[in-house]
């Protein structure tokens, strides 16, 4: 078993001098004695080079994955940083609890979720994952350990949430869960014809629906430009007896079962029309198990491989919502003109709930994320054009999805970058960090 | 429902074994030397599996504590269905060659402690006329190699010892399972560069559970292809073997 440590986008390639598997939080090897720079590695669900440390050392945290405490009454859970969301769900859901915030895959670790301060479909109501972290313990390469919270070692707390693994190694974290009645979501899907409809739906739904996300068709132009599907939902309040038995039903009033075919680049156009039309009615409602609702892509393991050896990029930006979403329109037009983007993009409005993290990505506005096959310079050129639009309205890019942004774009996106430097552990670094701090040649 | 005693419970292989066995009404009694690690495992299992576990602190160099460990285990478990022994160390061969005390100490952990623990367990199993004793040895015990023959000879001694014990206990209906893993990616081998021959601890645990469920009383290689690898290594004529730097 030889394990290669890659990022989800399989790009850029990286060679690590060494990978150290961590097994016990009480027994972490002396980091100061490692010859190279180090970086924690969770489950490698970051797309670009945020979880890579080319020519240096990775600390594989998948072995520090134990539960420490779980108070079933208050819903406070404490676990080691390498525990995956998938493992946590198995423990909490049967006890009537759910994540306060979860990203679109359950194969992430708690450490990774903190380090990228991840957001989910409920950003407009709940903010980021970091917002719900009560405390965590951070190990510095000096061997010193710090318990960090909103009131203790506050600066380190704020720098580590969204700190991309650069401030030290998170050993464990404690966070507050959200009570649920059952494992199901009252889910709705609504077709929208264009961006105006999308914005209108977002506006109308944001108060009454906890979870909102949209899929938007990026290939269509002209009359179909900006069409898509709007998903919204709330945790179901049904009693056990009223729930579908015994397993979540496969056939749901939802247009898609498995998105496998959606992802095949050769069937783009066809699939695209199928998706949009498969939703015959304008509006459908139904009850859906949390797994397909939150993690539709998790049912196909390693779907990232279908882009082949060259890997792929994801581009995720957030732009303020001003004058009717002009920037998003421009971005989408730019992408659809290029004909390069995946046909499906994820679109979501982000709320104003602030995060403790000083380098946190989410901010009020609209976020757009989509995949691009790696066509080298052509793709980079497109990104440069998109960056200009993002910059023109004061937006930002998401480092955990990025493999291309320039140092300038990074600094533009993260005004606090200078302040953040103070909290970086001198022994920690990443491929991404070296890239966005490269001096101009 | 199975009553299970694990010695060396904090070993990576043992942990994955325990994880598999921590189901239903099974009762587990876990023995290891490190108090913090033991309680870490215990909390984790309690939360994940909702199962209660009893632990006991034992440094296997402390032979005087063996009886008290077995007595506590017996009084908690009642009957012992399965006993797994997993503790071990991978000594620095060079150091063992330089310092005799190190060689003796390492041999003590990897061979003598196991033999003494097995002798004590054998009495219990004989009385019970029932049960399965599984011991993790190693493929390294099949043929001595210059790079690790202190470790190898200790594992080999245990292999032969277990053959005899199997011979003795068969008539009591007691099974003796010798588990010979190949390379496994665990803290023990953390310092070694990994290649394709390395298995995950889960794979070994799965193999052990399978053999236990079939009540096997024999030597098994895990993964199975190590039987072939070791067959080849054992068949290399001495003349050639001694020229190799293995
Ligand atoms: C299908 C899919 C859907 C996604 N959906 C979303 C989404 O909706 N919202 C969103 O925000 N993100 C999303 N992501 C991105 C993902 O949530 C993040 O990349 C997340 O950080 C990955 O976690 P990981 O455990 O795999 O960490 P890795 O990718 O391995 O590492 C990420 C960062 O965390 C650091 N890190 C890991 N462990 C520790 C530790 N113990 N201590 C300190 N630092 C540590 C690493 O150094 C690195 O900088 C998605 C990814 C995929 C593949
Ligand atoms: N890894 C391999 O490649 C490999 C191959 C073949 C066979 N094996 C065998 O598999 C078994 C399990 O090892 P592993 O690979 O899982 O490695 P491991 O995780 O390092 O386990 C070794 C265990 O032995 C314990 N131990 C060492 N000295 C002890 C003592 N004096 N008293 C009590 N316990 C002691 C250690 O306790 P602490 O946690 O307190 O240190 C640790 O739990 C060992 O017998 C090993 O020889 C391993």
PDB file of C-alpha atoms in Angstrom, chain A residues 194-393:
ATOM      1  CA  UNK A 194     -32.753  33.461 -15.282  1.00  0.00           C
ATOM      2  CA  UNK A 195     -30.684  35.267 -12.713  1.00  0.00           C
ATOM      3  CA  UNK A 196     -33.403  37.724 -11.838  1.00  0.00           C
ATOM      4  CA  UNK A 197     -35.584  34.822 -10.805  1.00  0.00           C
ATOM      5  CA  UNK A 198     -32.688  33.356  -8.844  1.00  0.00           C
ATOM      6  CA  UNK A 199     -32.132  36.534  -6.875  1.00  0.00           C
ATOM      7  CA  UNK A 200     -35.810  36.922  -6.266  1.00  0.00           C
ATOM      8  CA  UNK A 201     -36.097  33.343  -4.968  1.00  0.00           C
ATOM      9  CA  UNK A 202     -33.031  33.801  -2.753  1.00  0.00           C
ATOM     10  CA  UNK A 203     -34.446  36.930  -1.267  1.00  0.00           C
ATOM     11  CA  UNK A 204     -37.818  35.328  -0.601  1.00  0.00           C
ATOM     12  CA  UNK A 205     -36.426  32.087   0.806  1.00  0.00           C
ATOM     13  CA  UNK A 206     -33.628  33.285   3.029  1.00  0.00           C
ATOM     14  CA  UNK A 207     -35.773  33.880   6.099  1.00  0.00           C
ATOM     15  CA  UNK A 208     -37.848  30.721   6.015  1.00  0.00           C
ATOM     16  CA  UNK A 209     -35.360  28.208   4.656  1.00  0.00           C
ATOM     17  CA  UNK A 210     -32.281  27.166   6.503  1.00  0.00           C
ATOM     18  CA  UNK A 211     -30.568  25.494   3.577  1.00  0.00           C
ATOM     19  CA  UNK A 212     -30.339  27.065   0.178  1.00  0.00           C
ATOM     20  CA  UNK A 213     -28.190  26.303  -2.825  1.00  0.00           C
ATOM     21  CA  UNK A 214     -28.603  26.454  -6.597  1.00  0.00           C
ATOM     22  CA  UNK A 215     -27.260  24.717  -9.627  1.00  0.00           C
ATOM     23  CA  UNK A 216     -26.920  26.986 -12.545  1.00  0.00           C
ATOM     24  CA  UNK A 217     -26.485  26.026 -16.180  1.00  0.00           C
ATOM     25  CA  UNK A 218     -23.288  27.595 -17.441  1.00  0.00           C
ATOM     26  CA  UNK A 219     -23.438  26.500 -21.029  1.00  0.00           C
ATOM     27  CA  UNK A 220     -26.603  28.190 -22.117  1.00  0.00           C
ATOM     28  CA  UNK A 221     -26.603  31.592 -23.673  1.00  0.00           C
ATOM     29  CA  UNK A 222     -29.228  33.886 -25.057  1.00  0.00           C
ATOM     30  CA  UNK A 223     -32.725  33.252 -23.814  1.00  0.00           C
ATOM     31  CA  UNK A 224     -31.680  30.410 -21.501  1.00  0.00           C
ATOM     32  CA  UNK A 225     -28.807  32.296 -19.932  1.00  0.00           C
ATOM     33  CA  UNK A 226     -28.769  31.955 -16.164  1.00  0.00           C
ATOM     34  CA  UNK A 227     -31.358  29.203 -15.887  1.00  0.00           C
ATOM     35  CA  UNK A 228     -31.044  26.646 -13.140  1.00  0.00           C
ATOM     36  CA  UNK A 229     -32.487  24.781 -10.202  1.00  0.00           C
ATOM     37  CA  UNK A 230     -33.010  26.273  -6.792  1.00  0.00           C
ATOM     38  CA  UNK A 231     -32.844  23.872  -3.849  1.00  0.00           C
ATOM     39  CA  UNK A 232     -34.091  24.814  -0.430  1.00  0.00           C
ATOM     40  CA  UNK A 233     -34.903  22.887   2.690  1.00  0.00           C
ATOM     41  CA  UNK A 234     -35.372  22.655   6.419  1.00  0.00           C
ATOM     42  CA  UNK A 235     -34.840  19.850   8.878  1.00  0.00           C
ATOM     43  CA  UNK A 236     -38.004  17.789   8.891  1.00  0.00           C
ATOM     44  CA  UNK A 237     -40.131  18.018  11.986  1.00  0.00           C
ATOM     45  CA  UNK A 238     -42.001  14.780  11.330  1.00  0.00           C
ATOM     46  CA  UNK A 239     -42.312  12.098  13.984  1.00  0.00           C
ATOM     47  CA  UNK A 240     -40.544   8.793  13.605  1.00  0.00           C
ATOM     48  CA  UNK A 241     -43.807   7.076  12.644  1.00  0.00           C
ATOM     49  CA  UNK A 242     -44.413   9.438   9.738  1.00  0.00           C
ATOM     50  CA  UNK A 243     -40.989   8.951   8.198  1.00  0.00           C
ATOM     51  CA  UNK A 244     -40.193   6.807   5.188  1.00  0.00           C
ATOM     52  CA  UNK A 245     -39.344   3.301   6.357  1.00  0.00           C
ATOM     53  CA  UNK A 246     -36.881   1.774   6.896  1.00  0.00           C
ATOM     54  CA  UNK A 247     -34.254   3.228   4.560  1.00  0.00           C
ATOM     55  CA  UNK A 248     -34.326   6.514   2.706  1.00  0.00           C
ATOM     56  CA  UNK A 249     -36.342   5.852  -0.458  1.00  0.00           C
ATOM     57  CA  UNK A 250     -34.362   5.861  -3.677  1.00  0.00           C
ATOM     58  CA  UNK A 251     -37.120   7.403  -5.764  1.00  0.00           C
ATOM     59  CA  UNK A 252     -37.767  10.900  -4.637  1.00  0.00           C
ATOM     60  CA  UNK A 253     -39.585  13.773  -6.202  1.00  0.00           C
ATOM     61  CA  UNK A 254     -36.213  15.072  -7.174  1.00  0.00           C
ATOM     62  CA  UNK A 255     -34.850  15.331 -10.660  1.00  0.00           C
ATOM     63  CA  UNK A 256     -31.561  13.575 -10.134  1.00  0.00           C
ATOM     64  CA  UNK A 257     -30.520  10.303  -8.668  1.00  0.00           C
ATOM     65  CA  UNK A 258     -26.790  10.041  -9.173  1.00  0.00           C
ATOM     66  CA  UNK A 259     -24.938  12.829 -10.861  1.00  0.00           C
ATOM     67  CA  UNK A 260     -22.441  10.406 -12.473  1.00  0.00           C
ATOM     68  CA  UNK A 261     -23.599  11.113 -15.973  1.00  0.00           C
ATOM     69  CA  UNK A 262     -23.696  14.796 -15.282  1.00  0.00           C
ATOM     70  CA  UNK A 263     -20.024  14.880 -14.844  1.00  0.00           C
ATOM     71  CA  UNK A 264     -19.026  13.356 -18.105  1.00  0.00           C
ATOM     72  CA  UNK A 265     -17.669  16.149 -20.167  1.00  0.00           C
ATOM     73  CA  UNK A 266     -18.669  14.515 -23.412  1.00  0.00           C
ATOM     74  CA  UNK A 267     -22.302  14.577 -22.558  1.00  0.00           C
ATOM     75  CA  UNK A 268     -22.280  18.126 -21.338  1.00  0.00           C
ATOM     76  CA  UNK A 269     -24.808  19.704 -23.551  1.00  0.00           C
ATOM     77  CA  UNK A 270     -27.192  16.785 -23.579  1.00  0.00           C
ATOM     78  CA  UNK A 271     -26.973  16.206 -19.863  1.00  0.00           C
ATOM     79  CA  UNK A 272     -27.512  19.830 -19.314  1.00  0.00           C
ATOM     80  CA  UNK A 273     -30.775  19.865 -21.159  1.00  0.00           C
ATOM     81  CA  UNK A 274     -31.814  16.639 -19.477  1.00  0.00           C
ATOM     82  CA  UNK A 275     -31.236  18.051 -16.035  1.00  0.00           C
ATOM     83  CA  UNK A 276     -33.174  21.153 -16.645  1.00  0.00           C
ATOM     84  CA  UNK A 277     -36.053  19.372 -18.339  1.00  0.00           C
ATOM     85  CA  UNK A 278     -36.090  16.373 -16.017  1.00  0.00           C
ATOM     86  CA  UNK A 279     -37.566  18.709 -13.519  1.00  0.00           C
ATOM     87  CA  UNK A 280     -40.893  18.841 -15.263  1.00  0.00           C
ATOM     88  CA  UNK A 281     -42.804  20.869 -12.815  1.00  0.00           C
ATOM     89  CA  UNK A 282     -41.784  24.309 -11.844  1.00  0.00           C
ATOM     90  CA  UNK A 283     -41.774  23.401  -8.181  1.00  0.00           C
ATOM     91  CA  UNK A 284     -41.476  20.039  -6.389  1.00  0.00           C
ATOM     92  CA  UNK A 285     -41.514  19.177  -2.719  1.00  0.00           C
ATOM     93  CA  UNK A 286     -40.540  16.047  -0.854  1.00  0.00           C
ATOM     94  CA  UNK A 287     -38.775  14.531   2.063  1.00  0.00           C
ATOM     95  CA  UNK A 288     -35.173  13.628   1.546  1.00  0.00           C
ATOM     96  CA  UNK A 289     -32.559  11.873   3.656  1.00  0.00           C
ATOM     97  CA  UNK A 290     -29.788  14.199   4.781  1.00  0.00           C
ATOM     98  CA  UNK A 291     -27.088  12.280   2.930  1.00  0.00           C
ATOM     99  CA  UNK A 292     -28.211  12.857  -0.672  1.00  0.00           C
ATOM    100  CA  UNK A 293     -29.408  16.321   0.282  1.00  0.00           C
ATOM    101  CA  UNK A 294     -26.099  17.535   1.675  1.00  0.00           C
ATOM    102  CA  UNK A 295     -23.619  15.227  -0.018  1.00  0.00           C
ATOM    103  CA  UNK A 296     -24.907  14.423  -3.509  1.00  0.00           C
ATOM    104  CA  UNK A 297     -21.431  13.790  -4.871  1.00  0.00           C
ATOM    105  CA  UNK A 298     -20.267  11.498  -2.082  1.00  0.00           C
ATOM    106  CA  UNK A 299     -22.094   8.540  -3.566  1.00  0.00           C
ATOM    107  CA  UNK A 300     -19.536   8.352  -6.341  1.00  0.00           C
ATOM    108  CA  UNK A 301     -16.175   7.959  -4.710  1.00  0.00           C
ATOM    109  CA  UNK A 302     -13.232   9.495  -6.514  1.00  0.00           C
ATOM    110  CA  UNK A 303     -15.298  11.282  -9.118  1.00  0.00           C
ATOM    111  CA  UNK A 304     -12.385  13.681  -9.345  1.00  0.00           C
ATOM    112  CA  UNK A 305     -10.472  11.098 -11.360  1.00  0.00           C
ATOM    113  CA  UNK A 306     -12.674  11.398 -14.399  1.00  0.00           C
ATOM    114  CA  UNK A 307     -10.857  14.561 -15.421  1.00  0.00           C
ATOM    115  CA  UNK A 308      -7.831  12.417 -16.081  1.00  0.00           C
ATOM    116  CA  UNK A 309      -4.216  12.742 -15.102  1.00  0.00           C
ATOM    117  CA  UNK A 310      -3.891  16.460 -15.772  1.00  0.00           C
ATOM    118  CA  UNK A 311      -6.381  17.120 -13.045  1.00  0.00           C
ATOM    119  CA  UNK A 312      -8.846  19.969 -12.922  1.00  0.00           C
ATOM    120  CA  UNK A 313      -9.446  23.288 -11.285  1.00  0.00           C
ATOM    121  CA  UNK A 314     -12.253  24.678  -9.303  1.00  0.00           C
ATOM    122  CA  UNK A 315     -12.898  28.382  -9.328  1.00  0.00           C
ATOM    123  CA  UNK A 316     -14.822  29.770  -6.384  1.00  0.00           C
ATOM    124  CA  UNK A 317     -15.312  33.429  -5.789  1.00  0.00           C
ATOM    125  CA  UNK A 318     -17.562  35.591  -3.693  1.00  0.00           C
ATOM    126  CA  UNK A 319     -18.714  38.986  -4.858  1.00  0.00           C
ATOM    127  CA  UNK A 320     -20.848  41.550  -3.082  1.00  0.00           C
ATOM    128  CA  UNK A 321     -24.434  41.630  -4.206  1.00  0.00           C
ATOM    129  CA  UNK A 322     -24.720  45.053  -5.720  1.00  0.00           C
ATOM    130  CA  UNK A 323     -26.895  46.545  -8.415  1.00  0.00           C
ATOM    131  CA  UNK A 324     -28.794  43.387  -9.213  1.00  0.00           C
ATOM    132  CA  UNK A 325     -25.815  41.061  -9.291  1.00  0.00           C
ATOM    133  CA  UNK A 326     -23.975  42.657 -12.165  1.00  0.00           C
ATOM    134  CA  UNK A 327     -20.659  41.021 -11.302  1.00  0.00           C
ATOM    135  CA  UNK A 328     -22.130  37.509 -11.207  1.00  0.00           C
ATOM    136  CA  UNK A 329     -23.733  38.132 -14.569  1.00  0.00           C
ATOM    137  CA  UNK A 330     -20.427  39.275 -16.007  1.00  0.00           C
ATOM    138  CA  UNK A 331     -18.617  36.282 -14.587  1.00  0.00           C
ATOM    139  CA  UNK A 332     -21.184  33.848 -15.931  1.00  0.00           C
ATOM    140  CA  UNK A 333     -21.135  35.491 -19.327  1.00  0.00           C
ATOM    141  CA  UNK A 334     -17.377  35.320 -19.427  1.00  0.00           C
ATOM    142  CA  UNK A 335     -17.489  31.607 -18.585  1.00  0.00           C
ATOM    143  CA  UNK A 336     -20.258  30.711 -20.967  1.00  0.00           C
ATOM    144  CA  UNK A 337     -18.494  32.581 -23.761  1.00  0.00           C
ATOM    145  CA  UNK A 338     -15.321  30.651 -23.120  1.00  0.00           C
ATOM    146  CA  UNK A 339     -17.264  27.378 -23.306  1.00  0.00           C
ATOM    147  CA  UNK A 340     -14.730  25.952 -20.885  1.00  0.00           C
ATOM    148  CA  UNK A 341     -16.525  25.643 -17.592  1.00  0.00           C
ATOM    149  CA  UNK A 342     -18.300  22.555 -16.321  1.00  0.00           C
ATOM    150  CA  UNK A 343     -21.907  22.898 -17.311  1.00  0.00           C
ATOM    151  CA  UNK A 344     -22.991  23.009 -13.706  1.00  0.00           C
ATOM    152  CA  UNK A 345     -22.055  25.749 -11.333  1.00  0.00           C
ATOM    153  CA  UNK A 346     -23.045  26.116  -7.737  1.00  0.00           C
ATOM    154  CA  UNK A 347     -24.494  29.463  -6.831  1.00  0.00           C
ATOM    155  CA  UNK A 348     -25.380  30.647  -3.365  1.00  0.00           C
ATOM    156  CA  UNK A 349     -25.985  33.829  -1.495  1.00  0.00           C
ATOM    157  CA  UNK A 350     -23.901  34.318   1.616  1.00  0.00           C
ATOM    158  CA  UNK A 351     -25.181  36.076   4.681  1.00  0.00           C
ATOM    159  CA  UNK A 352     -23.774  38.668   7.008  1.00  0.00           C
ATOM    160  CA  UNK A 353     -22.969  36.395   9.974  1.00  0.00           C
ATOM    161  CA  UNK A 354     -19.307  37.117  10.597  1.00  0.00           C
ATOM    162  CA  UNK A 355     -16.662  34.534  11.361  1.00  0.00           C
ATOM    163  CA  UNK A 356     -13.989  34.763  14.044  1.00  0.00           C
ATOM    164  CA  UNK A 357     -11.387  33.817  11.402  1.00  0.00           C
ATOM    165  CA  UNK A 358      -9.278  36.697  10.149  1.00  0.00           C
ATOM    166  CA  UNK A 359      -8.526  34.883   6.882  1.00  0.00           C
ATOM    167  CA  UNK A 360     -11.980  33.457   6.430  1.00  0.00           C
ATOM    168  CA  UNK A 361     -13.330  33.365   2.869  1.00  0.00           C
ATOM    169  CA  UNK A 362     -17.110  33.792   3.254  1.00  0.00           C
ATOM    170  CA  UNK A 363     -18.492  37.301   3.269  1.00  0.00           C
ATOM    171  CA  UNK A 364     -21.827  38.813   2.438  1.00  0.00           C
ATOM    172  CA  UNK A 365     -22.719  38.498  -1.224  1.00  0.00           C
ATOM    173  CA  UNK A 366     -23.020  35.774  -3.827  1.00  0.00           C
ATOM    174  CA  UNK A 367     -20.624  32.887  -4.235  1.00  0.00           C
ATOM    175  CA  UNK A 368     -20.135  30.907  -7.409  1.00  0.00           C
ATOM    176  CA  UNK A 369     -18.146  27.658  -7.738  1.00  0.00           C
ATOM    177  CA  UNK A 370     -17.469  25.498 -10.739  1.00  0.00           C
ATOM    178  CA  UNK A 371     -14.984  23.020 -12.170  1.00  0.00           C
ATOM    179  CA  UNK A 372     -12.714  23.492 -15.149  1.00  0.00           C
ATOM    180  CA  UNK A 373     -10.734  20.796 -16.895  1.00  0.00           C
ATOM    181  CA  UNK A 374      -7.067  21.666 -16.942  1.00  0.00           C
ATOM    182  CA  UNK A 375      -6.306  23.121 -20.374  1.00  0.00           C
ATOM    183  CA  UNK A 376      -3.153  24.814 -19.171  1.00  0.00           C
ATOM    184  CA  UNK A 377      -2.627  28.390 -20.275  1.00  0.00           C
ATOM    185  CA  UNK A 378      -6.089  28.729 -21.791  1.00  0.00           C
ATOM    186  CA  UNK A 379      -7.710  27.995 -18.456  1.00  0.00           C
ATOM    187  CA  UNK A 380      -5.347  30.309 -16.627  1.00  0.00           C
ATOM    188  CA  UNK A 381      -6.121  33.103 -19.051  1.00  0.00           C
ATOM    189  CA  UNK A 382      -9.819  32.684 -18.352  1.00  0.00           C
ATOM    190  CA  UNK A 383      -9.176  32.783 -14.603  1.00  0.00           C
ATOM    191  CA  UNK A 384      -7.173  35.974 -15.009  1.00  0.00           C
ATOM    192  CA  UNK A 385     -10.166  37.537 -16.762  1.00  0.00           C
ATOM    193  CA  UNK A 386     -12.501  36.338 -14.028  1.00  0.00           C
ATOM    194  CA  UNK A 387     -10.126  37.657 -11.366  1.00  0.00           C
ATOM    195  CA  UNK A 388     -10.387  41.103 -12.902  1.00  0.00           C
ATOM    196  CA  UNK A 389     -14.161  41.077 -12.575  1.00  0.00           C
ATOM    197  CA  UNK A 390     -13.952  39.793  -8.993  1.00  0.00           C
ATOM    198  CA  UNK A 391     -11.444  42.501  -8.152  1.00  0.00           C
ATOM    199  CA  UNK A 392     -13.464  45.244  -9.756  1.00  0.00           C
ATOM    200  CA  UNK A 393     -16.222  44.753  -7.204  1.00  0.00           C
TER     201      UNK A 393
END
